[in-house]
CSV table of C-alpha atoms and ligand atoms in Angstrom, one decimal:
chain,number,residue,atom,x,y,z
A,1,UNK,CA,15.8,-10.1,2.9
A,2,UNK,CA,19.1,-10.5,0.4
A,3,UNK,CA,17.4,-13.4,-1.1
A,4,UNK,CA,14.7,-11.0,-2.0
A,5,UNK,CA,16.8,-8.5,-3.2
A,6,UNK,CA,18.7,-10.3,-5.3
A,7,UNK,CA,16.2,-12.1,-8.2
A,8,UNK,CA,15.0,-8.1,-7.8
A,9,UNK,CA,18.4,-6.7,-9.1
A,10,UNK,CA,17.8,-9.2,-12.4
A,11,UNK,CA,14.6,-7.8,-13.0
A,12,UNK,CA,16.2,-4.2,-12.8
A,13,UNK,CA,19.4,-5.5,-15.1
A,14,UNK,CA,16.7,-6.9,-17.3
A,15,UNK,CA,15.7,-3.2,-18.1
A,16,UNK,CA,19.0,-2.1,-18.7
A,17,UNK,CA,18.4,-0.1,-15.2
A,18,UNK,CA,21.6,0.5,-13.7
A,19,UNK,CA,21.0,2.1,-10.0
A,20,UNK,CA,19.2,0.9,-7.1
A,21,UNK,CA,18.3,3.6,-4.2
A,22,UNK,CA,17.8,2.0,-1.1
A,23,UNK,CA,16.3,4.5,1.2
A,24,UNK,CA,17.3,2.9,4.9
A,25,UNK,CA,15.5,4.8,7.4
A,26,UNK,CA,12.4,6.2,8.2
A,27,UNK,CA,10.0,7.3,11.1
A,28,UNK,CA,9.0,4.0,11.6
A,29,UNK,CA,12.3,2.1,11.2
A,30,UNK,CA,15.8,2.0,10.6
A,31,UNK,CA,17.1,-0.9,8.6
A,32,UNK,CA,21.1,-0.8,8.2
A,33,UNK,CA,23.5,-1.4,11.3
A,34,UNK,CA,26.2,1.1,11.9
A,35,UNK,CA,28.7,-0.2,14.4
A,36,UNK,CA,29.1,3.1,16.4
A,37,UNK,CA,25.1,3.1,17.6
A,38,UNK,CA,24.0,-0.9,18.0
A,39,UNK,CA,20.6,0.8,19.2
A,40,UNK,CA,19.7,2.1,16.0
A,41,UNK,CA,19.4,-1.4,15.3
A,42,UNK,CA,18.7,-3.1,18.2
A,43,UNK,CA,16.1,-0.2,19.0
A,44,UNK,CA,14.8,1.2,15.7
A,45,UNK,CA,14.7,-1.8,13.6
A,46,UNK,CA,12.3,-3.8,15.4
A,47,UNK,CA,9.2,-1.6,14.5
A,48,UNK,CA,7.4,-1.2,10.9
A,49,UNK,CA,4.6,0.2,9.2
A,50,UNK,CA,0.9,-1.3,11.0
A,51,UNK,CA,2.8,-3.1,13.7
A,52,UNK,CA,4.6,-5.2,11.4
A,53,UNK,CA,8.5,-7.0,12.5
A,54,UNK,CA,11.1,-4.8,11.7
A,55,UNK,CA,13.9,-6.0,10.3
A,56,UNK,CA,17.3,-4.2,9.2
A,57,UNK,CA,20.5,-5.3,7.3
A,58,UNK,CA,23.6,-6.6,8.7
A,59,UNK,CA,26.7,-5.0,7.6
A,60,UNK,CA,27.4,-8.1,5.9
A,61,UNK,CA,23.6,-8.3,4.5
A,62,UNK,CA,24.4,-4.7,2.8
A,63,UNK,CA,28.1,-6.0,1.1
A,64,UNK,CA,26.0,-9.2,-0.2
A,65,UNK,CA,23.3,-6.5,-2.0
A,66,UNK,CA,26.0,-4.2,-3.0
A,67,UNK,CA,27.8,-7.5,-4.6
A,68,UNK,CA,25.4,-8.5,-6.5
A,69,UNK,CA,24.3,-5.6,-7.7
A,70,UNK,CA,28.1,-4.9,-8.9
A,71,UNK,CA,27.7,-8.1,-10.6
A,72,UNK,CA,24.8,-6.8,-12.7
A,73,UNK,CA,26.4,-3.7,-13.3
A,74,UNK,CA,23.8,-1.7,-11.0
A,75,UNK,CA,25.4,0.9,-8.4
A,76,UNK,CA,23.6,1.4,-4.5
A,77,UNK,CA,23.1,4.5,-3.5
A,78,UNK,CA,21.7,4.3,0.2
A,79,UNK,CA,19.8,7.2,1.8
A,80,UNK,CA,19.7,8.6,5.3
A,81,UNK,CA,16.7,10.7,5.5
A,82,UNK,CA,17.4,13.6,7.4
A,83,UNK,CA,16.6,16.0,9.3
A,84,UNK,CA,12.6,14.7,8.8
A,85,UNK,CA,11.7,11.0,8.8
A,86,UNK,CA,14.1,10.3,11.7
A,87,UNK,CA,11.4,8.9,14.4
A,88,UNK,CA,13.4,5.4,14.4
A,89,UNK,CA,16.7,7.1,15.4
A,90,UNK,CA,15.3,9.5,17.9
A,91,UNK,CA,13.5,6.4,19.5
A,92,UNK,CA,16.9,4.9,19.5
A,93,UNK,CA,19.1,7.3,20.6
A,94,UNK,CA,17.9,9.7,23.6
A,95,UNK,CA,21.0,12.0,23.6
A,96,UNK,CA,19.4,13.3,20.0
A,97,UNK,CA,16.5,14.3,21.7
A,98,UNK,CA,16.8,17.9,23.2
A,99,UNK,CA,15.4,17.1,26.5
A,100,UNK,CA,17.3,13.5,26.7
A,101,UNK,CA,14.4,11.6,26.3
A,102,UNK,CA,13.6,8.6,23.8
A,103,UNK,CA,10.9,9.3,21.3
A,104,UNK,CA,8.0,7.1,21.3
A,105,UNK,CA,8.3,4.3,18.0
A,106,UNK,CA,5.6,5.2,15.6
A,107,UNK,CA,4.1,2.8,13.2
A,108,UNK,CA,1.6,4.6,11.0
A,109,UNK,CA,1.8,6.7,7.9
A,110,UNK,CA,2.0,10.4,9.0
A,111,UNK,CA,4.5,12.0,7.9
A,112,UNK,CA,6.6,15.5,8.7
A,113,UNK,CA,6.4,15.0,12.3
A,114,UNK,CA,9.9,14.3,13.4
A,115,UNK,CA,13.2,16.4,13.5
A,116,UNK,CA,16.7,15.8,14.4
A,117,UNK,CA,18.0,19.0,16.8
A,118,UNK,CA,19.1,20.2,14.0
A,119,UNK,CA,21.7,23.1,16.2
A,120,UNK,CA,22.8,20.4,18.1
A,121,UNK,CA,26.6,19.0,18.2
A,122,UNK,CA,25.6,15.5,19.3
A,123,UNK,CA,23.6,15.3,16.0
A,124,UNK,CA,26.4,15.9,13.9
A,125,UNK,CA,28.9,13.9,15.4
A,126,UNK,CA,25.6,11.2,14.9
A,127,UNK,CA,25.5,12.3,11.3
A,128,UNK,CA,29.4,12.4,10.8
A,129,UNK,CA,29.3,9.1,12.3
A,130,UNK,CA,26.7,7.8,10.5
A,131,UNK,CA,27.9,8.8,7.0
A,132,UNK,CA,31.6,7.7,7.5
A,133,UNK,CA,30.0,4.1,8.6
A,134,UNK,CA,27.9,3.8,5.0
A,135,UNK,CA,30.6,5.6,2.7
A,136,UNK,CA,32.9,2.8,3.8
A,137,UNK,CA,30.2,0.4,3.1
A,138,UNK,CA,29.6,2.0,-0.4
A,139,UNK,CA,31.8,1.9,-3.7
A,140,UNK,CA,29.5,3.7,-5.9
A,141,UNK,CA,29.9,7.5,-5.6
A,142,UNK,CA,26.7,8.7,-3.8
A,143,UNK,CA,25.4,9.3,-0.5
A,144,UNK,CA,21.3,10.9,-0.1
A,145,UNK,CA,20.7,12.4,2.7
A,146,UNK,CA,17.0,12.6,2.2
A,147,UNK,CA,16.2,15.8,3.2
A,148,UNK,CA,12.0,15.7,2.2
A,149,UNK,CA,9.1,16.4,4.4
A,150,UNK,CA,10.8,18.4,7.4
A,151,UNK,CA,8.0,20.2,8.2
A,152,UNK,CA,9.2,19.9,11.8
A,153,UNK,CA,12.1,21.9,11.6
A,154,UNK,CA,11.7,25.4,10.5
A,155,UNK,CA,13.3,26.8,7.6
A,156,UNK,CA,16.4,28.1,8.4
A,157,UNK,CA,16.9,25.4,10.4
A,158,UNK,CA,16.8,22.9,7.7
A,159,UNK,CA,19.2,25.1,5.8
A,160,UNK,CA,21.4,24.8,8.6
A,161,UNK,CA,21.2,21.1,8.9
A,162,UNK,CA,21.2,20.1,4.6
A,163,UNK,CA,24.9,22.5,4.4
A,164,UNK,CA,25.7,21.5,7.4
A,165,UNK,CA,25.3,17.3,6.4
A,166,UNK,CA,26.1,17.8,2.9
A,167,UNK,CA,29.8,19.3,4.0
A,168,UNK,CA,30.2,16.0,5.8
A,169,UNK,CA,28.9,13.3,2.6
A,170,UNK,CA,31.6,15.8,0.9
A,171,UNK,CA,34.0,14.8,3.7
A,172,UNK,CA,33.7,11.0,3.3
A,173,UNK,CA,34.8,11.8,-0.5
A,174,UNK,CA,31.0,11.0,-2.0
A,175,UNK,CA,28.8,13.2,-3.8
A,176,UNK,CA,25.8,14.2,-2.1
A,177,UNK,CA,22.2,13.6,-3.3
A,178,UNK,CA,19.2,14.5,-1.9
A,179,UNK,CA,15.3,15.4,-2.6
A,180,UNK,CA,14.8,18.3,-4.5
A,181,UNK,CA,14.2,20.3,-0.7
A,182,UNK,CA,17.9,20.7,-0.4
A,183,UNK,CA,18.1,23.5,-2.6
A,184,UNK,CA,16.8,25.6,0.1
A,185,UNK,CA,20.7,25.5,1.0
A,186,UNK,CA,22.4,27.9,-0.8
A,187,UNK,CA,26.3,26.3,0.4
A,188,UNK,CA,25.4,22.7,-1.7
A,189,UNK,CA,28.9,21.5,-3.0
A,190,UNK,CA,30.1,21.7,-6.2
A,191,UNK,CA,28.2,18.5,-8.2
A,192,UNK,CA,25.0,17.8,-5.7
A,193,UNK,CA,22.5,16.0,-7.0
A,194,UNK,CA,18.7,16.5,-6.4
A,195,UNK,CA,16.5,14.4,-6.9
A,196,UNK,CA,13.0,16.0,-8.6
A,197,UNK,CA,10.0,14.5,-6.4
A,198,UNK,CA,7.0,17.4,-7.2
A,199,UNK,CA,4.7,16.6,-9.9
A,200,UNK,CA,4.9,17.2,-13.7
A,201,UNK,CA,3.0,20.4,-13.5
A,202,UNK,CA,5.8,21.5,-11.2
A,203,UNK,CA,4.5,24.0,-8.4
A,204,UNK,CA,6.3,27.0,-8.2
A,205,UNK,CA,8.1,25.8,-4.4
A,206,UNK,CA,9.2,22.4,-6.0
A,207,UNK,CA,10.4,23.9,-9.1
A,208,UNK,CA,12.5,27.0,-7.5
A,209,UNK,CA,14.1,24.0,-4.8
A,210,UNK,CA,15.3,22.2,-7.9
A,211,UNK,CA,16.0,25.2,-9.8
A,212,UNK,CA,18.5,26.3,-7.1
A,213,UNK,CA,20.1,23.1,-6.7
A,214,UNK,CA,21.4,23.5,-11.1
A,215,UNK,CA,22.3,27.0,-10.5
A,216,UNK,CA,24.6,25.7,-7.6
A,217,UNK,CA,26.4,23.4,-10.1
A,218,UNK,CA,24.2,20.6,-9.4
A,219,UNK,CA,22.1,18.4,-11.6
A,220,UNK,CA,18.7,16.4,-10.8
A,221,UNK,CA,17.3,13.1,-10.9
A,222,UNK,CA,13.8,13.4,-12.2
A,223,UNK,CA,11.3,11.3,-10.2
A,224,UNK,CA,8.0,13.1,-10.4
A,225,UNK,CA,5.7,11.3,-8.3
A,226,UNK,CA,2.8,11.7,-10.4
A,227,UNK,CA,4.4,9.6,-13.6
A,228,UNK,CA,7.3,7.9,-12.0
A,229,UNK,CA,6.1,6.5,-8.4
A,230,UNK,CA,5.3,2.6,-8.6
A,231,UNK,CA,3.9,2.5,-5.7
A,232,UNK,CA,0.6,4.7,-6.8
A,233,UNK,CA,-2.0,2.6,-7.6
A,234,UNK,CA,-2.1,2.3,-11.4
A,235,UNK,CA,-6.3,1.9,-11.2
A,236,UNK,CA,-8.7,2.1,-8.7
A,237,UNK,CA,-9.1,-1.8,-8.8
A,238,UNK,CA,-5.9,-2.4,-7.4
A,239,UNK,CA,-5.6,-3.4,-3.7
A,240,UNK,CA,-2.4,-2.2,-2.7
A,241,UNK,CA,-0.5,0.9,-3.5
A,242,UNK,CA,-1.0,5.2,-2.7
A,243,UNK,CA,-3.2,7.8,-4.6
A,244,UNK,CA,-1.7,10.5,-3.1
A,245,UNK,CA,0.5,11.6,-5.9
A,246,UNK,CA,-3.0,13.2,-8.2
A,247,UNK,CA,-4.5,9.8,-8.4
A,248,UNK,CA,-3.8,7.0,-9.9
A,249,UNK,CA,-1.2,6.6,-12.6
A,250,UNK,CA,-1.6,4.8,-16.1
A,251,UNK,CA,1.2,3.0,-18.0
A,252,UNK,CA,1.0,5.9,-20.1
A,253,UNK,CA,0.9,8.3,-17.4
A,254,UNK,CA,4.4,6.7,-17.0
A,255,UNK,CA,5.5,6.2,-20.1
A,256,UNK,CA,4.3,10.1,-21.8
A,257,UNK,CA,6.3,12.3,-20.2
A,258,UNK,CA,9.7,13.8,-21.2
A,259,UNK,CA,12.0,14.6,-18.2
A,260,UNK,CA,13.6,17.9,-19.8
A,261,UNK,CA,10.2,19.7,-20.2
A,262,UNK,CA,9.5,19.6,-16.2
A,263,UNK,CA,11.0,22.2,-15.1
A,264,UNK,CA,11.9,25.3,-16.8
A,265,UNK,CA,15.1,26.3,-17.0
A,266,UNK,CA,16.0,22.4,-16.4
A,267,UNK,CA,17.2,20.7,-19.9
A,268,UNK,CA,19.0,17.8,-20.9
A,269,UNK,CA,22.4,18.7,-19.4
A,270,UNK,CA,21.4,19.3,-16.6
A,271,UNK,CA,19.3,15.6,-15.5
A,272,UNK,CA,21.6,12.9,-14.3
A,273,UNK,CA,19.1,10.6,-15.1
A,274,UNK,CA,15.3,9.2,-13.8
A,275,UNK,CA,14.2,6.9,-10.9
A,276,UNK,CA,10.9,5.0,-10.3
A,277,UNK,CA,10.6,5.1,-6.6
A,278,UNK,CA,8.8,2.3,-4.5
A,279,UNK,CA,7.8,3.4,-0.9
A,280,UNK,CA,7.1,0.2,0.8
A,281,UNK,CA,4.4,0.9,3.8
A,282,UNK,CA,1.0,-0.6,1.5
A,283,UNK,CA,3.4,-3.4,0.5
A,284,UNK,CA,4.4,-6.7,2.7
A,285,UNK,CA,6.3,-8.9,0.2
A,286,UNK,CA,9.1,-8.8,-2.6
A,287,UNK,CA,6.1,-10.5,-5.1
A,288,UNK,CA,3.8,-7.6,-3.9
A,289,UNK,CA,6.3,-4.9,-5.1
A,290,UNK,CA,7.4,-6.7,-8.1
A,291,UNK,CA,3.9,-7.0,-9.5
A,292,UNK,CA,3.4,-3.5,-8.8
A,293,UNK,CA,6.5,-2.2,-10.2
A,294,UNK,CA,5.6,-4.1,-13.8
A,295,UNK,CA,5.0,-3.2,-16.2
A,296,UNK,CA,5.6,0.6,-15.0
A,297,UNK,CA,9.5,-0.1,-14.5
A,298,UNK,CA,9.5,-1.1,-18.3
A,299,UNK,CA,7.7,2.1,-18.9
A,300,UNK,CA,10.6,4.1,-16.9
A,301,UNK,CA,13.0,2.1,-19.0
A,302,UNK,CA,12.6,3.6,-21.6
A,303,UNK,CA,11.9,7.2,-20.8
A,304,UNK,CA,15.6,6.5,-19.1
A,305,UNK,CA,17.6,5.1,-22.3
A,306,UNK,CA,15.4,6.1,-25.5
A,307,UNK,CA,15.8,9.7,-27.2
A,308,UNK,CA,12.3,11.6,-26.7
A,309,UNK,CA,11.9,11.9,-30.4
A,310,UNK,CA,11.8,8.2,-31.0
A,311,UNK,CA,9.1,7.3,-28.2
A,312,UNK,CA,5.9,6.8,-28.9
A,313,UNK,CA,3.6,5.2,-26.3
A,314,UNK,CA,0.9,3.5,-29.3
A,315,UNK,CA,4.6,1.9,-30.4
A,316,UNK,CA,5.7,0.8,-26.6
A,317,UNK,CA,2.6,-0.9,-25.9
A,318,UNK,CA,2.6,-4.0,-28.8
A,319,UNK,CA,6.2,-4.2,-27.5
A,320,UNK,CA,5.5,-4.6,-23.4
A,321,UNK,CA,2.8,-7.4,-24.5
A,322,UNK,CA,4.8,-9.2,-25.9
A,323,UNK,CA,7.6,-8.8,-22.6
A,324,UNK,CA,4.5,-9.4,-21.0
A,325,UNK,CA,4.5,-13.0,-22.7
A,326,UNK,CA,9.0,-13.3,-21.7
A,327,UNK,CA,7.7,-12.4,-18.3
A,328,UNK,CA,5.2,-15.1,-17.8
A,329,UNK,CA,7.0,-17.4,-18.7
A,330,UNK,CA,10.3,-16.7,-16.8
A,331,UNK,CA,7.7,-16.3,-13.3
A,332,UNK,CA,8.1,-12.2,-13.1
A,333,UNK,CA,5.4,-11.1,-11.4
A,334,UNK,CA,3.2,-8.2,-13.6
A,335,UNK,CA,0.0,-6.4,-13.4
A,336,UNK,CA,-1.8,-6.3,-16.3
A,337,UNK,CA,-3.6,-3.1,-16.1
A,338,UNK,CA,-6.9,-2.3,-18.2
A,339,UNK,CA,-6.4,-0.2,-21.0
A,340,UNK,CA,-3.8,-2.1,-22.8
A,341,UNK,CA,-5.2,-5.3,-24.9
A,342,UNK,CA,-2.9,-7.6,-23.3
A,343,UNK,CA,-2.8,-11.3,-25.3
B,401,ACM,C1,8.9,11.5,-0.9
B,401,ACM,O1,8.2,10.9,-1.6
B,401,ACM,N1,8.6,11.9,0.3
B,401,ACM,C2,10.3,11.9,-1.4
């Protein structure tokens, strides 16, 4: 809800973090109303992850978080992911289906199942549709079009479909980011943004996908999901979270790594900046993903704003306990993971 979002974006302006990615649809639901396709909706946003409610923003719900996030000086960037993790609209909408027929909702955790008909022209009047509906919602610059996990849709395919969608987020005048897959396009325009999900000890694929989106006149976010993902568990003692990305992930897992030696060929210039993604499906409440995302966030912080050659993890750590000690007592919600002699 807003009223969870909103204490959220203080937390994030806290940390001098200045951009929240709200990634809107999934397989299992799609969570922001476009006026064109009340089904998406009506349809799509009942289901969630374990057979949980649904949910999904109102128009006005969406102008309320991209308010207050204005407030605090943090810009939205909302994601449609596409042409993959698209179960909730293909449930939705049967016409997007090539044989007319509503998919069935899913609410597990598979992923790389579903495609949009990616050589279809009903999908890209959807997709036109769709993006001109949430670049008139949005005032900050970007629009992601996801673009990860579209194993369903064979390669030149998804070519097809990321130039083919990235021409129309050009069209509504915003800039167009997307995960680091994208670079498999080679007609990006001029300025796209990836955003770097592979790990730290980038394999060859991931690193030539993100490679391709610079040498297009691009630049990357850097998210590798084995540092920057809240969402992995930070030890095996905690109950909620993923392992997926090579285990678990320390506070100095996230803290000891420097963006511009990821990839090579990648430096400084060319990084637009870092992101600690959340994914949500092991999580039920805002105080569930707040303790998980502290004290990583603070960790991200800091690779974000401070020059590499002044961080030092055995300097960051006196300095989060005693945030640690602000946080208690202002009622954020922390972990306090072993490994650290917290006071
Ligand atoms: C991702 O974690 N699938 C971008």
């Amino acid at each position: 809800p807003v009223a969870d979002v909103v204490p959220y974006l203080d937390r994030l302006a806290s940390l001098k973090i200045n951009v929240l990615h709200l990634h809107l649809t999934d397989d299992q639901g799609w969570r922001i109303a476009i006026d064109a396709y009340p089904e998406l909706t009506e349809v799509g946003g009942l289901t969630a992850v374990g057979g949980d409610p649904g949910g999904f923003y109102s128009k006005d719900d969406y102008r309320a978080i991209v308010a207050a996030a204005a407030e605090r000086h943090i810009t939205v960037v909302p994601e449609i992911d596409m042409p993959g993790h698209t179960n909730a609209a293909l449930v939705s909408l049967p016409e997007l289906n090539p044989d007319g027929a509503a998919a069935e909702p899913y609410t597990g955790t598979r992923v790389g199942f579903s495609t949009l008909d990616t050589r279809s022209e009903t999908t890209y009047r959807f997709v036109e549709t769709v993006l001109a509906e949430l670049a008139e919602l949005t005032p900050g610059p970007y629009l992601h079009i996801g673009g990860d996990e579209s194993h369903a849709t064979s390669p030149d395919d998804y070519a097809y479909f990321v130039t083919r969608a990235a021409a129309l987020v050009e069209g509504t005048g915003k800039t167009v980011v997307g995960w680091h897959q994208i670079g498999q396009s080679d007609a990006l325009p001029e300025g796209t943004v990836g955003q770097y999900w592979g790990y730290v000890e980038a394999p060859d694929a991931d690193a030539a996908d993100a490679r391709a989106i610079v040498a297009q006149g691009g630049r990357l976010i850097m998210s590798p999901a084995d540092v920057a993902y809240l969402d992995m568990k930070y030890d095996v003692t905690n109950p909620r979270g993923a392992m997926w990305a090579n285990g678990t992930t320390s506070v100095r897992d996230a803290y000891a790594w420097d963006p511009a030696t990821v990839l090579p060929g990648v430096g400084e210039a060319d990084i637009l900046g870092v992101e600690a993604p959340l994914w949500t499906e092991t999580f039920r409440t805002i105080d569930e993903v707040e303790e998980m995302a502290m004290p990583r966030l603070a960790a991200m912080a800091e690779v974000a704003w401070s020059a590499q050659e002044l961080r030092d993890y055995d300097d960051f750590v006196p300095r989060l306990m005693r945030l640690s000690l602000r946080w208690d007592a202002e009622g954020v919600r922390h972990l306090r993971p072993a490994g650290i002699p917290w006071p």
